[in-house]
């Protein structure tokens, strides 16, 4: 068992340990305009219906586009487009057309008008089902109504943000602990 020596740590920085779910790209469409933002603050909330909570700053151009259109696509990028992912997160759709600027392909969805990003490993079409926490927390609760996932590679090299400009690329995959699960917990 590890035996760690600990020190006080600023509470506002605990995100550096909790955050590393995959960084996603949120694409949106409103009144003919499309946009993309980078997002790390998301959380799975329910299996069925498939609910995902997302924090989208009201300072972002995407905020009003998604609040008004009540839909978006959550796209999962991989390491090979990490530079683009950071650039998307450091620019605004107020100033540029991010699909054109970063050479990304907007593919049509089947359930929402927001475009899928073809260069991403997976695309989840989402509808805004609960806006009750938007005003207080900028938190949008989406239902994933359609999912498109690449057939290969089996385990994508996803990008995980650790704060302060540091990233982690998903590494070793193991089924070593699978036998310890109760079937209903898998
Ligand atoms: C790694 C990374 C993670 C980010 N996570 C979030 C997030 O969870 N929520 C958010 O509102 N903005 C987040 N941002 C910032 C937005 O991506 C950024 O403000 C974006 O450019 C907004 O674009 P828009 O004005 O076109 O909507 C993140 C940026 C980066 C680089």
Coordinates of N, CA, C and O and ligand atoms in Angstrom, one line a residue:
X1 N 0.8 -1.2 0.0 CA 0.0 0.0 0.0 C 0.9 1.2 0.0 O 1.9 1.3 0.7
X2 N 0.5 2.3 -0.8 CA 1.3 3.5 -0.7 C 1.2 4.2 0.6 O 0.2 4.1 1.3
X3 N 2.2 4.9 1.0 CA 2.3 5.7 2.2 C 2.7 7.1 1.9 O 3.9 7.4 1.8
X4 N 1.7 7.9 1.6 CA 2.0 9.3 1.1 C 2.2 10.3 2.2 O 1.5 10.3 3.2
X5 N 3.2 11.2 2.0 CA 3.3 12.4 2.9 C 2.4 13.5 2.2 O 2.6 13.7 1.0
X6 N 1.6 14.1 2.9 CA 0.6 15.1 2.3 C 1.0 16.5 2.8 O 1.5 16.8 3.8
X7 N 0.5 17.5 1.9 CA 0.7 18.9 2.3 C -0.7 19.6 2.0 O -1.5 19.0 1.3
X8 N -0.9 20.8 2.6 CA -2.1 21.5 2.3 C -2.2 21.8 0.8 O -1.1 22.1 0.2
X9 N -3.3 21.8 0.2 CA -3.5 22.1 -1.2 C -4.6 23.0 -1.4 O -5.7 22.9 -0.8
X10 N -4.5 24.0 -2.3 CA -5.6 25.0 -2.4 C -6.9 24.3 -3.0 O -6.8 23.6 -4.0
X11 N -8.0 24.5 -2.3 CA -9.2 23.9 -2.7 C -9.6 24.2 -4.2 O -10.2 23.4 -4.9
X12 N -9.3 25.5 -4.6 CA -9.7 25.8 -6.0 C -9.0 25.1 -7.0 O -9.3 25.1 -8.2
X13 N -8.0 24.3 -6.6 CA -7.2 23.6 -7.6 C -7.4 22.1 -7.6 O -6.7 21.3 -8.3
X14 N -8.4 21.6 -6.8 CA -8.6 20.2 -6.7 C -9.1 19.7 -8.1 O -8.9 18.5 -8.4
X15 N -9.6 20.6 -8.9 CA -9.9 20.2 -10.3 C -8.8 19.5 -11.0 O -9.0 18.7 -11.9
X16 N -7.6 19.8 -10.6 CA -6.4 19.2 -11.3 C -6.4 17.7 -11.2 O -5.7 17.0 -11.9
X17 N -7.1 17.2 -10.1 CA -7.1 15.8 -9.9 C -8.5 15.2 -10.4 O -8.5 14.0 -10.8
X18 N -9.5 16.0 -10.3 CA -10.9 15.5 -10.5 C -11.2 15.6 -12.0 O -12.1 14.8 -12.5
X19 N -10.6 16.5 -12.7 CA -11.1 16.9 -14.0 C -10.9 15.8 -15.1 O -11.7 15.7 -16.0
X20 N -9.8 15.1 -15.1 CA -9.4 14.4 -16.3 C -10.3 13.4 -16.9 O -10.0 12.2 -17.2
X21 N -11.6 13.7 -17.1 CA -12.4 13.0 -18.1 C -11.9 13.5 -19.5 O -11.0 14.4 -19.5
X22 N -12.3 12.9 -20.6 CA -11.8 13.3 -21.9 C -12.2 14.8 -22.2 O -13.3 15.1 -21.9
X23 N -11.3 15.5 -22.7 CA -11.6 16.8 -23.3 C -12.5 16.6 -24.5 O -12.3 15.7 -25.3
X24 N -13.6 17.3 -24.6 CA -14.5 17.2 -25.7 C -14.6 18.5 -26.5 O -14.3 19.5 -26.0
X25 N -15.1 18.4 -27.7 CA -15.5 19.5 -28.5 C -17.0 19.6 -28.6 O -17.6 18.6 -29.0
X26 N -17.5 20.7 -28.3 CA -19.0 20.9 -28.3 C -19.3 21.7 -29.6 O -18.9 22.9 -29.7
X27 N -20.0 21.1 -30.5 CA -20.4 21.9 -31.7 C -21.9 22.3 -31.6 O -22.7 21.5 -31.0
X28 N -22.2 23.4 -32.2 CA -23.5 24.0 -32.1 C -23.9 24.6 -33.4 O -23.1 24.9 -34.3
X29 N -25.2 24.9 -33.5 CA -25.8 25.6 -34.7 C -26.9 26.4 -34.2 O -27.8 26.0 -33.4
X30 N -27.0 27.7 -34.6 CA -28.1 28.5 -34.3 C -28.3 29.5 -35.5 O -27.4 30.2 -35.8
X31 N -29.5 29.5 -36.0 CA -29.9 30.4 -37.1 C -28.9 30.4 -38.2 O -28.4 31.4 -38.7
X32 N -28.4 29.2 -38.6 CA -27.5 29.0 -39.8 C -26.0 29.2 -39.4 O -25.2 28.9 -40.2
X33 N -25.7 29.7 -38.2 CA -24.3 29.8 -37.8 C -23.9 28.6 -37.0 O -24.6 28.0 -36.2
X34 N -22.7 28.1 -37.3 CA -22.1 26.9 -36.5 C -21.0 27.4 -35.7 O -20.3 28.4 -36.0
X35 N -20.7 26.6 -34.7 CA -19.5 27.0 -33.8 C -19.0 25.7 -33.1 O -19.7 24.7 -33.1
X36 N -17.8 25.9 -32.5 CA -17.2 24.8 -31.7 C -16.5 25.4 -30.5 O -15.9 26.4 -30.6
X37 N -16.7 24.7 -29.3 CA -15.9 25.1 -28.2 C -15.2 23.8 -27.6 O -15.7 22.7 -27.7
X38 N -14.1 24.0 -26.8 CA -13.5 23.0 -26.1 C -14.1 22.9 -24.7 O -14.3 23.9 -24.1
X39 N -14.3 21.7 -24.2 CA -14.9 21.6 -22.9 C -14.3 20.4 -22.1 O -14.2 19.3 -22.5
X40 N -13.9 20.8 -20.8 CA -13.4 19.7 -19.9 C -14.4 19.4 -18.8 O -14.4 18.3 -18.2
X41 N -15.3 20.4 -18.5 CA -16.1 20.2 -17.3 C -17.5 19.6 -17.7 O -18.5 20.3 -18.0
X42 N -17.5 18.3 -17.7 CA -18.7 17.5 -18.0 C -18.8 16.3 -17.1 O -17.8 15.9 -16.5
X43 N -20.0 15.8 -16.9 CA -20.3 14.8 -16.0 C -21.4 13.9 -16.4 O -22.5 14.4 -16.8
X44 N -21.2 12.6 -16.4 CA -22.3 11.6 -16.7 C -23.3 11.6 -15.5 O -22.9 11.6 -14.3
X45 N -24.6 11.7 -15.8 CA -25.6 11.9 -14.8 C -26.6 10.7 -14.7 O -27.3 10.5 -13.7
X46 N -26.8 10.0 -15.8 CA -27.8 8.9 -15.8 C -27.5 8.0 -17.0 O -27.0 8.4 -18.0
X47 N -27.8 6.7 -16.8 CA -27.6 5.7 -17.9 C -28.7 5.9 -19.0 O -28.4 6.1 -20.2
X48 N -30.0 5.7 -18.5 CA -31.1 5.7 -19.5 C -32.3 6.5 -18.9 O -32.8 6.1 -17.9
X49 N -32.7 7.7 -19.4 CA -32.1 8.3 -20.6 C -30.6 8.7 -20.3 O -30.3 9.0 -19.2
X50 N -29.8 8.8 -21.4 CA -28.4 9.1 -21.2 C -28.2 10.6 -21.0 O -28.4 11.4 -21.9
X51 N -27.9 10.9 -19.7 CA -27.8 12.4 -19.4 C -26.4 12.8 -19.1 O -25.6 12.0 -18.4
X52 N -26.0 13.9 -19.6 CA -24.6 14.5 -19.4 C -24.8 15.9 -19.0 O -25.5 16.7 -19.6
X53 N -24.2 16.3 -17.8 CA -24.2 17.7 -17.4 C -22.9 18.4 -17.9 O -21.8 17.8 -17.8
X54 N -23.1 19.6 -18.4 CA -21.9 20.4 -19.0 C -21.9 21.8 -18.5 O -23.0 22.5 -18.4
X55 N -20.7 22.2 -18.1 CA -20.6 23.7 -17.7 C -20.1 24.5 -18.9 O -19.0 24.2 -19.3
X56 N -20.9 25.4 -19.3 CA -20.6 26.2 -20.5 C -20.7 27.6 -20.0 O -21.8 28.2 -19.7
X57 N -19.5 28.3 -20.0 CA -19.5 29.7 -19.4 C -20.4 30.6 -20.3 O -20.4 30.5 -21.5
X58 N -21.0 31.5 -19.5 CA -21.9 32.4 -20.2 C -21.1 33.5 -21.0 O -21.7 34.2 -21.8
X59 N -19.8 33.5 -20.8 CA -18.9 34.4 -21.6 C -18.7 33.8 -23.0 O -18.2 34.5 -23.9
X60 N -18.9 32.5 -23.2 CA -18.6 31.9 -24.4 C -19.8 32.2 -25.5 O -20.9 32.2 -25.1
X61 N -19.4 32.3 -26.7 CA -20.3 32.5 -27.8 C -21.3 31.3 -27.9 O -22.5 31.5 -28.1
X62 N -20.7 30.1 -27.6 CA -21.5 28.9 -27.7 C -22.7 28.9 -26.7 O -23.7 28.3 -26.9
X63 N -22.5 29.7 -25.6 CA -23.6 29.7 -24.5 C -25.0 30.0 -25.0 O -25.9 29.2 -24.9
X64 N -25.1 31.2 -25.7 CA -26.4 31.6 -26.2 C -26.9 30.7 -27.4 O -28.0 30.4 -27.5
X65 N -25.9 30.3 -28.2 CA -26.3 29.4 -29.3 C -26.9 28.2 -28.8 O -27.9 27.7 -29.4
X66 N -26.3 27.6 -27.8 CA -26.9 26.3 -27.3 C -28.1 26.5 -26.4 O -29.1 25.8 -26.5
X67 N -28.1 27.6 -25.7 CA -29.3 27.9 -24.8 C -30.5 28.1 -25.7 O -31.6 27.6 -25.4
X68 N -30.3 28.9 -26.8 CA -31.5 29.2 -27.7 C -31.8 28.0 -28.6 O -33.0 27.7 -28.8
X69 N -30.9 27.3 -29.1 CA -31.2 26.2 -30.1 C -31.6 24.9 -29.3 O -32.2 24.0 -29.9
X70 N -31.2 24.9 -28.0 CA -31.5 23.7 -27.1 C -30.9 22.4 -27.6 O -31.5 21.3 -27.5
X71 N -29.7 22.5 -28.3 CA -29.1 21.3 -28.8 C -27.6 21.5 -29.0 O -27.2 22.6 -29.1
X72 N -26.9 20.4 -29.1 CA -25.5 20.5 -29.5 C -25.0 19.1 -29.8 O -25.8 18.1 -29.7
X73 N -23.7 19.0 -30.2 CA -23.1 17.7 -30.4 C -21.8 17.6 -29.5 O -21.1 18.6 -29.5
X74 N -21.7 16.6 -28.7 CA -20.5 16.4 -27.9 C -19.6 15.5 -28.8 O -20.0 14.3 -29.1
X75 N -18.4 16.0 -29.2 CA -17.5 15.2 -30.1 C -16.3 14.8 -29.3 O -15.7 15.7 -28.5
X76 N -15.8 13.6 -29.5 CA -14.6 13.2 -28.7 C -13.3 13.2 -29.7 O -13.2 12.4 -30.6
X77 N -12.5 14.2 -29.4 CA -11.2 14.3 -30.3 C -10.2 13.3 -29.7 O -10.2 12.9 -28.5
X78 N -9.1 13.1 -30.5 CA -8.0 12.2 -30.1 C -6.7 13.0 -30.2 O -6.7 14.1 -30.8
X79 N -5.6 12.4 -29.7 CA -4.3 13.1 -29.6 C -3.9 13.7 -30.9 O -3.3 14.8 -30.9
X80 N -4.2 13.1 -32.0 CA -3.7 13.6 -33.3 C -4.2 15.0 -33.7 O -3.6 15.7 -34.5
X81 N -5.3 15.4 -33.0 CA -5.8 16.8 -33.3 C -5.7 17.7 -32.1 O -6.5 18.7 -32.0
X82 N -4.8 17.3 -31.1 CA -4.7 18.0 -29.9 C -4.4 19.5 -30.1 O -5.0 20.4 -29.4
X83 N -3.6 19.8 -31.0 CA -3.2 21.3 -31.3 C -4.5 22.0 -31.6 O -4.7 23.1 -31.1
X84 N -5.3 21.5 -32.5 CA -6.5 22.1 -32.9 C -7.5 22.2 -31.8 O -8.1 23.3 -31.6
X85 N -7.5 21.2 -30.9 CA -8.4 21.3 -29.7 C -8.1 22.5 -28.8 O -9.0 23.2 -28.4
X86 N -6.8 22.7 -28.6 CA -6.3 23.8 -27.8 C -6.6 25.1 -28.5 O -7.1 26.1 -27.9
X87 N -6.4 25.2 -29.8 CA -6.6 26.4 -30.5 C -8.1 26.8 -30.5 O -8.5 27.9 -30.4
X88 N -9.0 25.8 -30.6 CA -10.4 26.0 -30.6 C -10.8 26.6 -29.3 O -11.7 27.4 -29.2
X89 N -10.2 26.1 -28.2 CA -10.5 26.6 -26.9 C -9.9 27.9 -26.5 O -10.1 28.5 -25.5
X90 N -9.1 28.4 -27.4 CA -8.4 29.7 -27.2 C -8.8 30.7 -28.3 O -8.1 31.7 -28.6
X91 N -10.0 30.5 -28.8 CA -10.5 31.5 -29.8 C -12.0 31.5 -29.7 O -12.6 30.6 -29.0
X92 N -12.7 32.5 -30.2 CA -14.2 32.5 -30.1 C -14.8 32.6 -31.5 O -14.4 33.3 -32.4
X93 N -16.0 31.9 -31.5 CA -16.8 31.9 -32.7 C -17.4 33.3 -33.0 O -17.9 33.6 -34.1
X94 N -17.2 34.2 -32.0 CA -17.6 35.6 -32.3 C -16.7 36.3 -33.3 O -17.1 37.2 -34.0
X95 N -15.5 35.8 -33.3 CA -14.4 36.4 -34.2 C -14.1 35.6 -35.5 O -13.7 36.1 -36.5
X96 N -14.3 34.3 -35.4 CA -13.9 33.4 -36.5 C -14.9 32.3 -36.7 O -15.6 31.9 -35.8
X97 N -14.9 31.7 -38.0 CA -15.6 30.5 -38.2 C -14.7 29.4 -37.9 O -13.7 29.1 -38.7
X98 N -14.9 28.7 -36.8 CA -13.9 27.7 -36.4 C -13.8 26.5 -37.3 O -12.7 25.9 -37.4
X99 N -14.9 26.1 -37.9 CA -14.8 24.9 -38.9 C -13.9 25.3 -40.0 O -13.0 24.5 -40.4
X100 N -14.0 26.5 -40.6 CA -13.2 26.9 -41.7 C -11.7 27.2 -41.2 O -10.8 26.7 -41.8
X101 N -11.6 27.9 -40.1 CA -10.3 28.3 -39.6 C -9.4 27.0 -39.4 O -8.2 27.0 -39.6
X102 N -10.0 26.0 -38.8 CA -9.2 24.8 -38.4 C -9.4 23.6 -39.3 O -8.9 22.5 -39.0
X103 N -10.0 23.8 -40.5 CA -10.1 22.8 -41.5 C -10.9 21.6 -41.0 O -10.5 20.4 -41.4
X104 N -11.9 21.8 -40.2 CA -12.7 20.6 -39.8 C -14.0 20.5 -40.6 O -14.5 21.4 -41.2
X105 N -14.4 19.2 -40.7 CA -15.6 18.9 -41.6 C -16.9 18.8 -40.8 O -16.9 18.0 -39.8
X106 N -17.8 19.6 -41.1 CA -19.2 19.6 -40.4 C -20.0 18.5 -41.1 O -20.4 18.7 -42.3
X107 N -20.3 17.5 -40.4 CA -21.2 16.4 -41.0 C -22.6 16.5 -40.4 O -22.7 16.9 -39.3
X108 N -23.6 16.2 -41.2 CA -25.0 16.3 -40.7 C -25.3 15.2 -39.7 O -24.8 14.1 -39.8
X109 N -26.0 15.6 -38.6 CA -26.5 14.7 -37.7 C -27.8 14.1 -38.1 O -28.3 14.5 -39.2
X110 N -28.4 13.2 -37.3 CA -29.7 12.7 -37.7 C -30.8 13.2 -36.8 O -32.0 13.2 -37.2
X111 N -30.5 13.7 -35.6 CA -31.5 14.1 -34.6 C -31.4 15.6 -34.3 O -32.4 16.1 -33.7
X112 N -30.3 16.2 -34.6 CA -30.1 17.6 -34.2 C -29.6 18.4 -35.4 O -28.9 17.8 -36.3
X113 N -29.7 19.7 -35.4 CA -29.2 20.5 -36.5 C -27.7 20.8 -36.3 O -27.0 21.1 -37.3
X114 N -27.2 20.8 -35.1 CA -25.8 21.0 -34.8 C -25.0 20.0 -35.6 O -25.4 18.8 -35.6
X115 N -23.9 20.4 -36.2 CA -23.1 19.5 -37.0 C -22.1 18.6 -36.2 O -21.7 19.0 -35.1
X116 N -21.9 17.4 -36.7 CA -20.9 16.5 -36.1 C -19.6 16.9 -36.7 O -19.5 17.3 -37.8
X117 N -18.5 16.7 -35.9 CA -17.2 17.0 -36.4 C -16.6 15.7 -36.9 O -16.3 14.7 -36.1
X118 N -16.5 15.5 -38.2 CA -16.1 14.3 -38.8 C -14.8 13.7 -38.3 O -14.6 12.5 -38.2
X119 N -13.8 14.7 -38.0 CA -12.5 14.3 -37.6 C -12.4 13.7 -36.2 O -11.3 13.4 -35.7
X120 N -13.5 13.7 -35.4 CA -13.5 13.2 -34.1 C -13.9 11.8 -34.0 O -14.6 11.3 -34.9
X121 N -13.4 11.1 -33.0 CA -13.6 9.6 -32.9 C -15.0 9.2 -32.7 O -15.5 8.2 -33.1
X122 N -15.7 10.1 -31.9 CA -17.1 9.8 -31.6 C -17.9 11.1 -31.6 O -17.3 12.2 -31.3
X123 N -19.2 11.0 -31.9 CA -20.1 12.2 -31.9 C -21.4 11.8 -31.2 O -22.0 10.8 -31.6
X124 N -21.8 12.6 -30.2 CA -23.0 12.3 -29.5 C -24.0 13.5 -29.7 O -23.7 14.6 -29.3
X125 N -25.1 13.2 -30.4 CA -26.1 14.2 -30.6 C -26.9 14.4 -29.4 O -27.4 13.5 -28.8
X126 N -27.0 15.7 -29.0 CA -27.6 16.0 -27.7 C -28.7 17.0 -27.8 O -28.7 18.0 -28.5
X127 N -29.8 16.8 -26.9 CA -30.8 17.8 -26.8 C -30.8 18.3 -25.3 O -30.6 17.5 -24.4
X128 N -31.0 19.6 -25.2 CA -31.0 20.2 -23.8 C -32.4 19.8 -23.2 O -33.4 20.2 -23.7
X129 N -32.3 19.0 -22.1 CA -33.6 18.5 -21.5 C -33.8 19.2 -20.2 O -35.0 19.1 -19.7
X130 N -32.8 19.9 -19.6 CA -33.0 20.6 -18.3 C -32.1 21.8 -18.3 O -30.9 21.7 -18.2
X131 N -32.8 23.0 -18.3 CA -32.0 24.2 -18.3 C -32.1 24.9 -16.9 O -31.8 26.0 -16.7
X132 N -32.6 24.1 -15.9 CA -32.9 24.7 -14.6 C -31.7 25.2 -13.9 O -31.8 26.0 -13.0
X133 N -30.5 24.6 -14.2 CA -29.3 25.0 -13.5 C -28.4 26.0 -14.3 O -27.3 26.3 -13.9
X134 N -28.9 26.4 -15.5 CA -28.1 27.3 -16.4 C -27.8 28.6 -15.7 O -26.7 29.1 -15.7
X135 N -28.9 29.2 -15.2 CA -28.7 30.6 -14.6 C -27.8 30.5 -13.4 O -26.9 31.4 -13.3
X136 N -27.9 29.6 -12.5 CA -27.1 29.5 -11.3 C -25.7 29.0 -11.5 O -24.7 29.6 -11.0
X137 N -25.6 28.0 -12.4 CA -24.2 27.3 -12.5 C -23.7 27.3 -13.9 O -22.6 26.6 -14.2
X138 N -24.4 27.9 -14.9 CA -24.0 27.7 -16.3 C -24.0 26.2 -16.7 O -23.2 25.7 -17.5
X139 N -24.8 25.4 -16.0 CA -24.8 24.0 -16.2 C -26.0 23.5 -17.1 O -27.2 23.8 -16.7
X140 N -25.7 22.9 -18.2 CA -26.7 22.4 -19.1 C -26.8 20.9 -19.0 O -25.8 20.2 -19.0
X141 N -28.0 20.4 -18.9 CA -28.2 19.0 -18.8 C -28.7 18.5 -20.1 O -29.8 18.9 -20.5
X142 N -27.9 17.7 -20.8 CA -28.2 17.2 -22.1 C -28.6 15.7 -22.1 O -28.1 15.0 -21.3
X143 N -29.5 15.4 -23.0 CA -29.8 13.9 -23.2 C -29.1 13.6 -24.5 O -29.3 14.3 -25.6
X144 N -28.3 12.5 -24.5 CA -27.7 12.0 -25.7 C -28.8 11.2 -26.5 O -29.2 10.2 -26.0
X145 N -29.2 11.7 -27.6 CA -30.3 11.1 -28.4 C -29.8 10.2 -29.5 O -30.5 9.4 -30.0
X146 N -28.5 10.3 -29.9 CA -27.9 9.5 -30.9 C -26.4 9.5 -30.8 O -25.8 10.6 -30.5
X147 N -25.8 8.4 -30.9 CA -24.3 8.3 -30.7 C -23.7 7.6 -31.9 O -24.2 6.6 -32.4
X148 N -22.6 8.2 -32.4 CA -21.8 7.6 -33.6 C -20.4 7.4 -33.0 O -19.8 8.4 -32.6
X149 N -19.9 6.2 -33.1 CA -18.6 5.9 -32.6 C -17.8 5.1 -33.6 O -18.3 4.2 -34.2
X150 N -16.5 5.5 -33.8 CA -15.6 4.8 -34.7 C -15.4 3.3 -34.4 O -15.4 3.0 -33.2
X151 N -15.3 2.5 -35.4 CA -15.1 1.1 -35.2 C -13.7 0.7 -34.8 O -13.4 -0.3 -34.2
X152 N -12.7 1.6 -35.1 CA -11.3 1.3 -34.8 C -10.6 2.7 -34.7 O -11.0 3.7 -35.3
X153 N -9.6 2.8 -33.8 CA -9.1 1.8 -32.9 C -10.1 1.5 -31.8 O -11.0 2.3 -31.5
X154 N -9.9 0.3 -31.1 CA -10.9 0.0 -30.1 C -10.8 1.0 -28.9 O -11.8 1.3 -28.3
X155 N -9.6 1.3 -28.5 CA -9.4 2.3 -27.4 C -8.7 3.5 -28.0 O -7.5 3.5 -28.3
X156 N -9.5 4.6 -28.1 CA -8.9 5.9 -28.7 C -7.9 6.6 -27.7 O -8.1 6.4 -26.5
X157 N -7.0 7.3 -28.3 CA -6.0 8.1 -27.5 C -6.7 9.4 -27.2 O -6.5 10.4 -27.9
X158 N -7.5 9.4 -26.1 CA -8.2 10.7 -25.8 C -7.3 11.6 -25.0 O -6.3 11.2 -24.5
X159 N -7.8 12.9 -25.0 CA -6.9 14.0 -24.4 C -7.6 14.4 -23.1 O -8.8 14.6 -23.0
X160 N -6.8 14.5 -22.0 CA -7.4 14.8 -20.7 C -6.7 16.0 -20.1 O -5.4 16.0 -20.0
X161 N -7.4 17.0 -19.7 CA -6.8 18.2 -19.2 C -6.5 18.1 -17.7 O -7.4 17.7 -16.9
X162 N -5.3 18.5 -17.3 CA -4.9 18.5 -15.8 C -4.8 19.9 -15.3 O -4.2 20.1 -14.2
X163 N -5.2 20.9 -16.0 CA -5.1 22.3 -15.5 C -3.7 22.8 -15.8 O -2.8 22.0 -16.1
X164 N -3.6 24.1 -15.7 CA -2.3 24.8 -15.9 C -1.5 24.4 -17.1 O -0.3 24.3 -17.1
X165 N -2.3 24.2 -18.2 CA -1.6 23.9 -19.5 C -1.1 22.5 -19.7 O -0.5 22.2 -20.7
X166 N -1.4 21.6 -18.7 CA -0.9 20.2 -18.7 C -2.0 19.3 -19.2 O -3.1 19.4 -18.7
X167 N -1.6 18.3 -20.0 CA -2.5 17.3 -20.5 C -2.0 15.9 -20.2 O -0.8 15.7 -20.0
X168 N -2.9 15.0 -20.2 CA -2.6 13.6 -20.1 C -3.2 12.9 -21.3 O -4.4 13.2 -21.6
X169 N -2.5 12.1 -22.0 CA -3.1 11.3 -23.1 C -3.4 9.9 -22.6 O -2.6 9.3 -21.9
X170 N -4.6 9.4 -22.9 CA -5.0 8.2 -22.3 C -4.0 7.1 -22.6 O -3.5 7.0 -23.7
X171 N -3.7 6.3 -21.6 CA -2.6 5.3 -21.8 C -3.1 3.9 -21.8 O -4.0 3.5 -22.5
X172 N -2.4 3.1 -20.9 CA -2.7 1.7 -20.9 C -4.1 1.4 -20.5 O -4.8 2.0 -19.7
X173 N -4.7 0.3 -21.2 CA -6.0 -0.1 -21.0 C -5.9 -1.5 -20.3 O -5.1 -2.3 -20.8
X174 N -6.7 -1.8 -19.3 CA -6.6 -3.1 -18.7 C -8.0 -3.7 -18.3 O -8.9 -2.9 -17.9
X175 N -8.2 -5.0 -18.4 CA -9.5 -5.6 -18.0 C -9.2 -6.4 -16.7 O -9.9 -7.2 -16.3
X176 N -8.0 -6.1 -16.1 CA -7.5 -6.8 -14.9 C -8.5 -6.9 -13.8 O -8.6 -7.8 -13.0
X177 N -9.3 -5.8 -13.6 CA -10.2 -5.7 -12.4 C -11.6 -6.1 -12.8 O -12.5 -6.0 -11.9
X178 N -11.8 -6.5 -14.0 CA -13.2 -6.8 -14.4 C -13.8 -7.9 -13.6 O -15.0 -7.8 -13.2
X179 N -13.0 -8.9 -13.2 CA -13.6 -10.1 -12.4 C -14.0 -9.7 -11.0 O -14.7 -10.4 -10.4
X180 N -13.6 -8.5 -10.6 CA -14.0 -8.0 -9.2 C -15.4 -7.3 -9.3 O -16.0 -7.0 -8.2
X181 N -15.9 -7.1 -10.5 CA -17.2 -6.4 -10.6 C -18.4 -7.3 -10.4 O -18.4 -8.5 -10.9
X182 N -19.5 -6.8 -9.7 CA -20.7 -7.5 -9.8 C -21.3 -7.2 -11.2 O -21.1 -6.0 -11.7
X183 N -21.9 -8.1 -11.9 CA -22.3 -7.9 -13.3 C -23.1 -6.6 -13.5 O -22.9 -5.9 -14.5
X184 N -24.0 -6.3 -12.5 CA -24.8 -5.1 -12.7 C -24.0 -3.8 -12.5 O -24.5 -2.7 -12.8
X185 N -22.8 -3.9 -12.0 CA -22.0 -2.7 -11.9 C -21.1 -2.5 -13.1 O -20.3 -1.5 -13.1
X186 N -21.0 -3.4 -14.0 CA -20.1 -3.2 -15.2 C -20.5 -2.0 -16.1 O -21.7 -1.7 -16.2
Ligands
LIG1 C1 -8.6 22.4 -22.4 C2 -9.7 23.4 -22.3 C3 -10.9 23.1 -21.6 C4 -11.9 24.0 -21.5 N1 -13.0 23.7 -20.8 C5 -14.1 24.5 -20.8 C6 -15.3 24.2 -20.1 O1 -15.4 23.1 -19.5 N2 -16.3 25.1 -20.1 C7 -16.2 26.3 -20.7 O2 -17.2 27.1 -20.7 N3 -15.1 26.6 -21.4 C8 -14.0 25.8 -21.4 N4 -12.9 26.1 -22.1 C9 -12.8 27.4 -22.8 C10 -13.6 27.5 -24.1 O3 -13.3 26.4 -24.9 C11 -13.3 28.8 -24.8 O4 -13.7 29.8 -24.0 C12 -13.9 28.8 -26.2 O5 -13.0 29.4 -27.0 C13 -15.3 29.4 -26.3 O6 -15.6 29.5 -27.6 P1 -16.8 30.3 -28.1 O7 -16.7 31.7 -27.6 O8 -16.7 30.2 -29.6 O9 -18.0 29.6 -27.6 C14 -11.9 25.2 -22.2 C15 -10.7 25.5 -23.0 C16 -9.7 24.6 -23.0 C17 -8.5 24.9 -23.9

